[in-house]
Coordinates of C-alpha atoms and ligand atoms in Angstrom, one line a residue:
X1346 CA 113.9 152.8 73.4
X1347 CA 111.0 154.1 74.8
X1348 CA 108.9 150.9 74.0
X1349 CA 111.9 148.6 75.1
X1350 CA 112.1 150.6 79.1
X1351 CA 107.8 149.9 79.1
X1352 CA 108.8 146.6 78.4
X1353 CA 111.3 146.4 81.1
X1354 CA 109.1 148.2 83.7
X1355 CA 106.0 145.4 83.0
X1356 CA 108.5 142.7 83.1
X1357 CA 109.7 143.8 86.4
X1358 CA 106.1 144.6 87.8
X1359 CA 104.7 141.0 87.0
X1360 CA 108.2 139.9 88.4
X1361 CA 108.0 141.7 91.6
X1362 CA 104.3 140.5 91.6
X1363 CA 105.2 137.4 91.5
X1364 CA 108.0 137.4 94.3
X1365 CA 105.3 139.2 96.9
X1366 CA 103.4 136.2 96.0
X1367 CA 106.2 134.1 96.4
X1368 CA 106.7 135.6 99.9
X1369 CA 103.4 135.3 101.3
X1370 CA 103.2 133.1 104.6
X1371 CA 101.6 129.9 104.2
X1372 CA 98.7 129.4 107.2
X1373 CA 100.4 128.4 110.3
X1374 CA 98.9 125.2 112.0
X1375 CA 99.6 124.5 115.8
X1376 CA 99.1 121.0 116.8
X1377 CA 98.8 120.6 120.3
X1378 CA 100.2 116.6 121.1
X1379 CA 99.5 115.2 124.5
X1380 CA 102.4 112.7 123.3
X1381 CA 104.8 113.0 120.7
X1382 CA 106.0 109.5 120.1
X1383 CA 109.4 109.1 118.2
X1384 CA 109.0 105.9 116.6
X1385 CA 113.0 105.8 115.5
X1386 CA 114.3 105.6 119.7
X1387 CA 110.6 104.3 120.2
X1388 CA 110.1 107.1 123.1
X1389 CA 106.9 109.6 123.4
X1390 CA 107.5 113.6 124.7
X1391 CA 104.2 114.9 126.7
X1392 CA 102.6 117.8 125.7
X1393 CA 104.6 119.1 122.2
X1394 CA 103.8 121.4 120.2
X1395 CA 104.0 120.9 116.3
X1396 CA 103.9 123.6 114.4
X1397 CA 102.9 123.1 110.1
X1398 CA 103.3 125.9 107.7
X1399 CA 101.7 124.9 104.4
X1400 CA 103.1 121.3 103.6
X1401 CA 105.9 121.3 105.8
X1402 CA 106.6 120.8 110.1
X1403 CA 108.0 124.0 111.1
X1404 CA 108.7 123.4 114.7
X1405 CA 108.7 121.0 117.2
X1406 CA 108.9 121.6 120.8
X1407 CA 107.5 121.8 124.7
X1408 CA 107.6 125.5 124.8
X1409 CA 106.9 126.7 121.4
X1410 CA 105.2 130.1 120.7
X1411 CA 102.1 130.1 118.9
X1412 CA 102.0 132.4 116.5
X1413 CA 99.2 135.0 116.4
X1414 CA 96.5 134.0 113.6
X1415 CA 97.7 130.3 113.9
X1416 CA 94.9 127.9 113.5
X1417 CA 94.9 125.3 116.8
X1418 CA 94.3 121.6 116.4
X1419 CA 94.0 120.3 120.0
X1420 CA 95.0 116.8 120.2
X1421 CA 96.0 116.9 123.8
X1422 CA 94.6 113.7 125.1
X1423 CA 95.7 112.0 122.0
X1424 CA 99.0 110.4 120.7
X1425 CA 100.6 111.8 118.0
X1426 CA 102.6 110.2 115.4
X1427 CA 103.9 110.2 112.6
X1428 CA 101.7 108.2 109.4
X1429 CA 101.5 104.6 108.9
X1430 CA 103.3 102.7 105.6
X1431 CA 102.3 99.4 103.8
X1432 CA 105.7 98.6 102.1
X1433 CA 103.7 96.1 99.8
X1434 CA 100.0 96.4 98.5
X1435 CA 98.3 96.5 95.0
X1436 CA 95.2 99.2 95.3
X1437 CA 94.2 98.4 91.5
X1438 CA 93.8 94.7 91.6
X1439 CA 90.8 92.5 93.4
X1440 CA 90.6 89.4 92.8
X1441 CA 86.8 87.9 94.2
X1442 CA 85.4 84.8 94.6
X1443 CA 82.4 85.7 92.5
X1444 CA 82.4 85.8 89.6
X1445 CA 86.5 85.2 89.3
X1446 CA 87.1 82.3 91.8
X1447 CA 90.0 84.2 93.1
X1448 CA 91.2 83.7 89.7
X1449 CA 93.2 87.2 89.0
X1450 CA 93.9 86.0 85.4
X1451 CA 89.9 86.8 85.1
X1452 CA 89.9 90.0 87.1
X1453 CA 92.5 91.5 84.1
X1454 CA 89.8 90.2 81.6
X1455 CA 86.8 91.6 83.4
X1456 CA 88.1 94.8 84.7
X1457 CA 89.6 97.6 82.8
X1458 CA 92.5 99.9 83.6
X1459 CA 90.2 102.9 84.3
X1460 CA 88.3 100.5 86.1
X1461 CA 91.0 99.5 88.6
X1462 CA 92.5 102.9 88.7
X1463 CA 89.1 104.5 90.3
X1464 CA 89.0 101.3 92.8
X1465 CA 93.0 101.9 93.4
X1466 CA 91.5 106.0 94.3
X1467 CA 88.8 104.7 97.0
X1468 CA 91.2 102.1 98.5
X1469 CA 93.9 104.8 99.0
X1470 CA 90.8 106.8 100.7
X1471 CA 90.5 103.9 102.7
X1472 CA 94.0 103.5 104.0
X1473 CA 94.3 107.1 104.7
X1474 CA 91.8 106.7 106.8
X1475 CA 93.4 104.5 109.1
X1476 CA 96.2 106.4 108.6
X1477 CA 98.2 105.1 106.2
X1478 CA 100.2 108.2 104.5
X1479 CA 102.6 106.2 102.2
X1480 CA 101.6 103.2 100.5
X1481 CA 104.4 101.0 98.1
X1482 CA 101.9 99.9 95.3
X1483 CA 104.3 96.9 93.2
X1484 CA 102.6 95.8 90.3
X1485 CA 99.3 94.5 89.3
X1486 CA 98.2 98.2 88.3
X1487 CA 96.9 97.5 84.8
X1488 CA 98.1 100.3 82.6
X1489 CA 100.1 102.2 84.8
X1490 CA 96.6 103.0 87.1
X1491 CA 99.4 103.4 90.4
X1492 CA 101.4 105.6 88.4
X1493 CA 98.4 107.6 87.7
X1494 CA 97.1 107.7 90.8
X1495 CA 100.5 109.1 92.2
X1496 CA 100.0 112.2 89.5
X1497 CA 96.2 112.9 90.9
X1498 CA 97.3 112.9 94.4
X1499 CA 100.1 114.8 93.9
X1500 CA 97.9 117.3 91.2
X1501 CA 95.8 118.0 94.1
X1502 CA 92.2 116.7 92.4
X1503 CA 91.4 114.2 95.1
X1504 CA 93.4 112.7 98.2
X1505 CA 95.3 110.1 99.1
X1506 CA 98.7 108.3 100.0
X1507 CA 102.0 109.0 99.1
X1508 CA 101.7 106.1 96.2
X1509 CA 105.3 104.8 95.1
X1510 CA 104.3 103.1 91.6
X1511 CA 106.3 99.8 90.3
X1512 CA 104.3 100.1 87.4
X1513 CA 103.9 96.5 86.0
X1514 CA 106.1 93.8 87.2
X1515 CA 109.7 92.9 85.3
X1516 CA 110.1 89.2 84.8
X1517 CA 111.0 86.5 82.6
X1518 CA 108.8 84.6 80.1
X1519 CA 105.4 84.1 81.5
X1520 CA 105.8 86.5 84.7
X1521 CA 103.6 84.9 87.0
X1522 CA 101.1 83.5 84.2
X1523 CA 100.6 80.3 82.6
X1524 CA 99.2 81.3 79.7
X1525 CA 98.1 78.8 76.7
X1526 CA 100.4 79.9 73.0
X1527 CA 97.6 81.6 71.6
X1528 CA 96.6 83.7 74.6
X1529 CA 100.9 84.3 74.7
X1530 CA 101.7 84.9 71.3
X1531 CA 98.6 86.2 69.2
X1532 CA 97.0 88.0 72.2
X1533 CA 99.7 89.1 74.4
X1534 CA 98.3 88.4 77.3
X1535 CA 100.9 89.3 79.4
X1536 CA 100.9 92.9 79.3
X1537 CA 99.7 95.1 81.1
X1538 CA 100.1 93.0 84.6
X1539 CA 104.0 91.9 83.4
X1540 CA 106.4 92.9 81.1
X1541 CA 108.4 89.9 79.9
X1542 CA 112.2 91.3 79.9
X1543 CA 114.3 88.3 78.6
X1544 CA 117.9 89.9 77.8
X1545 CA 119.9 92.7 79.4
X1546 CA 118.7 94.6 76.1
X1547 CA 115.3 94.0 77.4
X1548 CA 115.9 94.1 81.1
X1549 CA 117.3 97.9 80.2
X1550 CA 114.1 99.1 78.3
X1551 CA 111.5 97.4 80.6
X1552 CA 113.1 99.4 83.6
X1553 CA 113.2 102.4 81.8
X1554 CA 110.1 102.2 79.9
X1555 CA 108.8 101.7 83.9
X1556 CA 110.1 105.0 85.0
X1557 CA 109.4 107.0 81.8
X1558 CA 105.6 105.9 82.6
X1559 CA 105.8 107.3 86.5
X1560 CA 107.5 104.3 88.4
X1561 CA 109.3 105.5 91.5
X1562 CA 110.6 101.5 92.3
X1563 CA 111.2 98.6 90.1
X1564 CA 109.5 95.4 90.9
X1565 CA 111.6 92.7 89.4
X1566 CA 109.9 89.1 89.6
X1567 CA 113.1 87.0 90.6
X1568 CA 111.9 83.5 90.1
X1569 CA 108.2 83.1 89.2
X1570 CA 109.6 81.0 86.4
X1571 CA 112.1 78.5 86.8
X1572 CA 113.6 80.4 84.2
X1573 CA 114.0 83.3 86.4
X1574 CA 116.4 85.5 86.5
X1575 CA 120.4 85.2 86.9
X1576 CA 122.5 87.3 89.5
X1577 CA 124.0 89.6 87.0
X1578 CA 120.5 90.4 85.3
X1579 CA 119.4 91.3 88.6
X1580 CA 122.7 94.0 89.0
X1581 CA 121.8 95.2 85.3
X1582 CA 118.1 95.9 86.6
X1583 CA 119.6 97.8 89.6
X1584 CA 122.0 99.8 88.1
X1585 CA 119.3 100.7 85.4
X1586 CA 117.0 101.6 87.9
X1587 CA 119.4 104.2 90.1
X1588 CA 119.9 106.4 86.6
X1589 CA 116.4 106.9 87.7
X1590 CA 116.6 107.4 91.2
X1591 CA 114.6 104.0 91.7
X1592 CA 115.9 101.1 94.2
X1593 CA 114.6 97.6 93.0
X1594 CA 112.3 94.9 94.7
X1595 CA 113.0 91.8 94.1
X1596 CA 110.1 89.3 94.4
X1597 CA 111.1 85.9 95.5
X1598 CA 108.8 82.4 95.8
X1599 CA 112.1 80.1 96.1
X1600 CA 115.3 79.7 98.1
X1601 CA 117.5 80.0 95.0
X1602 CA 115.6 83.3 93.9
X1603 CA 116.3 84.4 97.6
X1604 CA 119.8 83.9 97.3
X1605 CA 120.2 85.3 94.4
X1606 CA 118.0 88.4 94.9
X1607 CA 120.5 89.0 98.0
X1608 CA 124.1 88.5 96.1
X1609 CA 122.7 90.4 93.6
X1610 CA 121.7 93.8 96.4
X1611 CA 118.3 94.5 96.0
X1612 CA 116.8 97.3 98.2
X1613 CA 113.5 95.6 99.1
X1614 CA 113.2 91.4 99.0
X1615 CA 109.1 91.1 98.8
X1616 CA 107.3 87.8 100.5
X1617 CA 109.0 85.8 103.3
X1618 CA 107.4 82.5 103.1
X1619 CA 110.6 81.1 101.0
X1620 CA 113.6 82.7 103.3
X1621 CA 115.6 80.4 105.3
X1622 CA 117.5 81.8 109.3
X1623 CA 120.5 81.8 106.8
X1624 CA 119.3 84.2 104.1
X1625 CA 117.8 86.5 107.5
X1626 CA 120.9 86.3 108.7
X1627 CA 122.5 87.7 105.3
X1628 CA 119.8 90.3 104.6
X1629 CA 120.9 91.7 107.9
X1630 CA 124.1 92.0 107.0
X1631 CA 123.8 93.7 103.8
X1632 CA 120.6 96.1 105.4
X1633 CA 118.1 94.5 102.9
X1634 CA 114.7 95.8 103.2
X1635 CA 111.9 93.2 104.1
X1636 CA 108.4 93.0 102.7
X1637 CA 107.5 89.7 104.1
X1638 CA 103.7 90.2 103.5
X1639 CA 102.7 88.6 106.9
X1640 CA 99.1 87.2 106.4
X1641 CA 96.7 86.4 109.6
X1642 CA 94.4 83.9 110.0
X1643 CA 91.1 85.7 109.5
X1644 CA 87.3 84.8 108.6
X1645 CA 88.6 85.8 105.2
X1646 CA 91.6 84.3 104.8
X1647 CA 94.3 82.1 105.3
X1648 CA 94.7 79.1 107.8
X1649 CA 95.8 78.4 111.0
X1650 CA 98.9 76.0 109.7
X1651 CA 100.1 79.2 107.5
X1652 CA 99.4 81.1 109.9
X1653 CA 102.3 79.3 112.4
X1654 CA 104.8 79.7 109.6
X1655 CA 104.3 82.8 108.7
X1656 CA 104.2 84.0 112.2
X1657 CA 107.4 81.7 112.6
X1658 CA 109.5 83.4 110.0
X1659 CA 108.4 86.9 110.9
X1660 CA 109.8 86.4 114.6
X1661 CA 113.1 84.3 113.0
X1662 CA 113.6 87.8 110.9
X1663 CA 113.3 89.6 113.8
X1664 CA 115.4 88.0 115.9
X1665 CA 118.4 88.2 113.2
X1666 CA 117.7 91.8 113.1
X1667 CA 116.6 92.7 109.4
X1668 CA 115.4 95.7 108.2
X1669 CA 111.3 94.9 108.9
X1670 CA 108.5 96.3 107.0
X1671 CA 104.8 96.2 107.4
X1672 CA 103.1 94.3 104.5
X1673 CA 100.0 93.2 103.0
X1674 CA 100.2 91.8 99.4
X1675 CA 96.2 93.2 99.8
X1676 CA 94.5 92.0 96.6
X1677 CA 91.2 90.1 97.1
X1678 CA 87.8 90.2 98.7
X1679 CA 85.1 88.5 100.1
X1680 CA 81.7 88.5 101.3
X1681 CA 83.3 87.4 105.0
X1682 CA 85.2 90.8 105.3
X1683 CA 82.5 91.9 107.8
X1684 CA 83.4 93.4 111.2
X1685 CA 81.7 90.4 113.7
X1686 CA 80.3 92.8 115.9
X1687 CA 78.3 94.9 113.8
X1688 CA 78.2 93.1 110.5
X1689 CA 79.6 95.8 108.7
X1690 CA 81.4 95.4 105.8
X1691 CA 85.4 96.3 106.8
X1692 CA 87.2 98.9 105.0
X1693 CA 90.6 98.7 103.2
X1694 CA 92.5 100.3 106.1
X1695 CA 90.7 97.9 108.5
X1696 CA 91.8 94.9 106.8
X1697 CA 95.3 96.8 106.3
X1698 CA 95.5 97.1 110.1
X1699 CA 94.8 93.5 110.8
X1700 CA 97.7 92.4 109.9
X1701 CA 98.8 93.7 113.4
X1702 CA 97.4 89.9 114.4
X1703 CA 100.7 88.5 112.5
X1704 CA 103.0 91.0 114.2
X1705 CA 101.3 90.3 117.7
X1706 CA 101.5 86.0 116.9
X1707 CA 105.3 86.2 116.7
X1708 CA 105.7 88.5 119.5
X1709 CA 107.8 91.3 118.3
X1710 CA 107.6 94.1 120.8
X1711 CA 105.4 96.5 120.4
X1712 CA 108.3 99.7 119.4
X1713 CA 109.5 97.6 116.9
X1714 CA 106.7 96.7 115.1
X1715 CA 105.9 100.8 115.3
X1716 CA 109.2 101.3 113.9
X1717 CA 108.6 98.4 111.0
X1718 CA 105.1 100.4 109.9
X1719 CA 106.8 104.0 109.9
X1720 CA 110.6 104.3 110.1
X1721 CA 111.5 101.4 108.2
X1722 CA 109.0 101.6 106.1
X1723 CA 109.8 105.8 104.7
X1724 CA 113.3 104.1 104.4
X1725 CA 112.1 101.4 102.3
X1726 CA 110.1 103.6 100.3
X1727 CA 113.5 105.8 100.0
X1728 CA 111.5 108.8 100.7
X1729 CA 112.8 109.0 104.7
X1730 CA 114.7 112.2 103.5
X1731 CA 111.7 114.6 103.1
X1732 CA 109.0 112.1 105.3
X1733 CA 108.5 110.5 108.3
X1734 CA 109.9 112.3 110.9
X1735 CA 108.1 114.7 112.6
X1736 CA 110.8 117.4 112.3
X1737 CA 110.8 120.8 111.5
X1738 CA 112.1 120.4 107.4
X1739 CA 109.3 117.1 106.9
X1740 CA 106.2 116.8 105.1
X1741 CA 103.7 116.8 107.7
X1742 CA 101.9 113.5 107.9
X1743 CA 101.0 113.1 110.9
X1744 CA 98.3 111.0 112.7
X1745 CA 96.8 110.4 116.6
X1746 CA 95.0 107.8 118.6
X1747 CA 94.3 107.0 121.8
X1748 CA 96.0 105.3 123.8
X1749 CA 100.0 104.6 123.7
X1750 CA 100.7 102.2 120.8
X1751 CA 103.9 101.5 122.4
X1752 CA 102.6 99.8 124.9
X1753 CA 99.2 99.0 122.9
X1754 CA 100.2 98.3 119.8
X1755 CA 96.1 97.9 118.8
X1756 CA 95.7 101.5 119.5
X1757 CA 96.7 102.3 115.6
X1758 CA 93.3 100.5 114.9
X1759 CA 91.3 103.8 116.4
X1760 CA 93.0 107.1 114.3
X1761 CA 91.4 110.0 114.9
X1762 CA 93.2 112.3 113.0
X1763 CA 94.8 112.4 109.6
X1764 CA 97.1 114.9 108.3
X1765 CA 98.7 114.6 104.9
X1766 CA 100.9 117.6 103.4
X1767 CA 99.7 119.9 105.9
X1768 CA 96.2 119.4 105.0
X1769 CA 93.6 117.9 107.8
X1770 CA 92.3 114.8 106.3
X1771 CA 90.4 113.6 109.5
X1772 CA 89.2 114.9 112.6
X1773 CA 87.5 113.9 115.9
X1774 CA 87.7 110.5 114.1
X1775 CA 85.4 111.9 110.8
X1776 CA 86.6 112.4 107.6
X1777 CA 87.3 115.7 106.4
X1778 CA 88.8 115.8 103.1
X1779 CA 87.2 119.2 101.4
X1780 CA 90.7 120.5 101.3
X1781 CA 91.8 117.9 99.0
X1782 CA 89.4 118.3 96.0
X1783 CA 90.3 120.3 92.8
X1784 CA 88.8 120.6 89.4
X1785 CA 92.5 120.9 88.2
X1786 CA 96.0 120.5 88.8
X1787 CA 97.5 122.9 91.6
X1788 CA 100.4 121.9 91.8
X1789 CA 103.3 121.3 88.7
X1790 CA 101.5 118.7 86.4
X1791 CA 104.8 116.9 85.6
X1792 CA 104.4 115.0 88.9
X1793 CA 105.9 111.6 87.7
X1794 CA 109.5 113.3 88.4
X1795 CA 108.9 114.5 92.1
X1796 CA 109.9 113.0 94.4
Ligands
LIG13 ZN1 102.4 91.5 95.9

């Protein structure tokens, strides 16, 4: 008896230990906001307060206290907002013109998985550096490198964005290779960048195979074949995909994968150059996500005829009033990817940011394309429940420039200030990312179930 009460009495001592700990205040950080834009009513408060307690926004307000001990992050002639989101970007796949020819068929030969997931880890530096806080990474991620990258972030060894892995793409014989039979058949050449998922038996374990490897969406190739895939295979895929809390992009190259991708309900239809006014005008209806991956006519890339089109069917999307996204499909390089004023070679968040030029072309107001890179885009990463706004309850991400992006929409190419979970990231426009470093996990290693 006397063993079992010196039991009891340890049990409750490391118990009541661990409930002090449990109670302990997380550091309070006071961020001072000259303005406090709202990008959801696309208004901006002067002079707020923001107050963060560990991961979280605490407070929000004109007049709030500060508490005592509170560490004060002056951003009064700033803007304050909250984080940017590319809706559609690959950070583990770049395809170059040497020694590949833009052939991505040769980058999966030349680099490995490890490879790609390291370059996946400095691009997602990059992007949080322009203040990007939440990046949708769909497909092209070797073996599961986005997935991974997720877990590191979210262990706490190195920092990064909000990552919402696809895993690799879902589609139907071939994905979007051309492979020759022996590279198909005796090599397998498909897998890892596609997972060929011909029946609803095999539609079923491709999605869940997905999210049992860390996938948080479900990138579903509608029609990269002609073979591609039917209206009801799309519903199985979707259906699958909610037992796992995961909404499903559909990407879509033709008119008839358009159509069906929408009768079907997908969350997120990726790539806009094959939409018609009439399937705008439907995706509107139904409040289907778009990830129209707008590309502008750069040094770099593209041309000025594509350009017209694509800045064309952005405005046409606007004006029917679907759900908008910011997008890259980011997956090259190229020895023109140099700022022409200095000659420096332009990071990942610089190019990111560009894409502004496509947004500008087909004159979509300046609150709306704010909304499109933030609001729209936590909803189309289905994570607007715990980020995004910047009220008390959020994860605070939160980012300031100068100037007033809504009237200045170019003044989200100078961030001066990253927060992610809490943590500063970036100051007085310099990295600061010591904070995010660890030799191991500290937080819960089974990270591929968080949300
Ligand atoms: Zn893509």
């Amino acid at each position: 008896m006397k063993m079992r009460i010196a039991v009891f009495c340890s049990l409750l001592a490391v118990l009541t230990a661990g409930l002090s700990v449990g109670q302990q205040k997380s550091p309070v950080t006071a961020i001072k906001a000259g303005r406090l834009i709202d990008p959801e009513t696309g208004t901006a408060a002067a002079n707020q307060v923001i107050l963060v307690e560990g991961e979280r926004i605490t407070g929000v307000g004109p007049n709030l206290a500060i508490p005592s001990g509170a560490t004060v992050i002056d951003l009064s002639q700033l803007t304050v907002l909250p984080g940017l989101v590319d809706a559609h970007t690959h950070m583990a796949i770049t395809y170059k013109e040497q020694p590949e020819n833009n052939y991505y068929y040769l980058t999966y030969i030349t680099d490995s998985t490890p490879l790609r997931a390291i370059q996946a880890a400095s691009n997602g530096m990059q992007l949080l550096n322009s203040g990007f806080t939440v990046v949708r990474d769909v497909g092209n991620n070797a073996l599961y490198a986005d997935a991974a990258l997720r877990q590191a972030i979210e262990q706490g060894w190195l920092p990064g964005p909000t990552v919402i892995p696809s895993g690799p793409m879902i589609g139907s014989t071939g994905g979007q290779f051309w492979p020759t039979p022996e590279m198909y058949k005796y090599h397998n050449i498909m897998f890892p960048e596609y997972i060929d998922a011909n029946s609803p038996d095999e539609i079923v374990r491709a999605v869940r195979e997905n999210m049992l490897f860390g996938a948080r969406t479900i990138k579903l190739c509608i029609d990269c074949k002609p073979w591609g895939y039917s209206v009801d295979d799309i519903k199985l895929a979707i259906r699958e995909a909610a037992m796992g809390g995961c909404k499903v992009e559909g990407h879509v190259q033709t008119a008839d994968g358009a159509q069906r991708a929408i009768d079907a309900g997908v969350y997120i239809i990726a790539h806009n150059s094959a939409l018609t006014p009439e399937h705008h005008r439907q995706m509107a209806e139904k409040g289907i996500f778009l990830a129209g991956t707008d590309t502008p006519f750069t040094p770099y890339r593209g041309s000025e005829a594509a350009f017209k089109r694509t800045a064309a069917n952005l405005r046409d999307a606007w004006e029917k009033k679907v759900l908008l996204t910011f997008s890259t499909d980011f997956d090259y390089w190229n020895e023109r990817m140099k700022d022409p004023k200095t000659g420096e070679w332009l990071t990942r968040g610089e190019l990111t940011i560009n894409f502004l030029e496509t947004w500008k072309a087909a004159g979509i107001p300046q609150a709306d394309i704010l909304r499109a890179m933030t609001i729209n885009g936590y909803k189309a990463a289905d994570i607007i429940s715990q980020r995004g706004p910047i009220k008390p309850g959020f994860f605070a991400d939160i980012i300031a420039v100068p100037g007033n992006p809504l009237s200045d929409i170019d003044a989200l190419r100078n961030v001066q200030f990253v927060m992610k979970n809490g943590m500063v990231f970036k100051k007085d426009g310099v990295m600061t990312p010591e904070k995010f470093f660890h030799p191991g996990p500290v937080k819960t290693p089974n990270g591929r179930w968080s949300r």
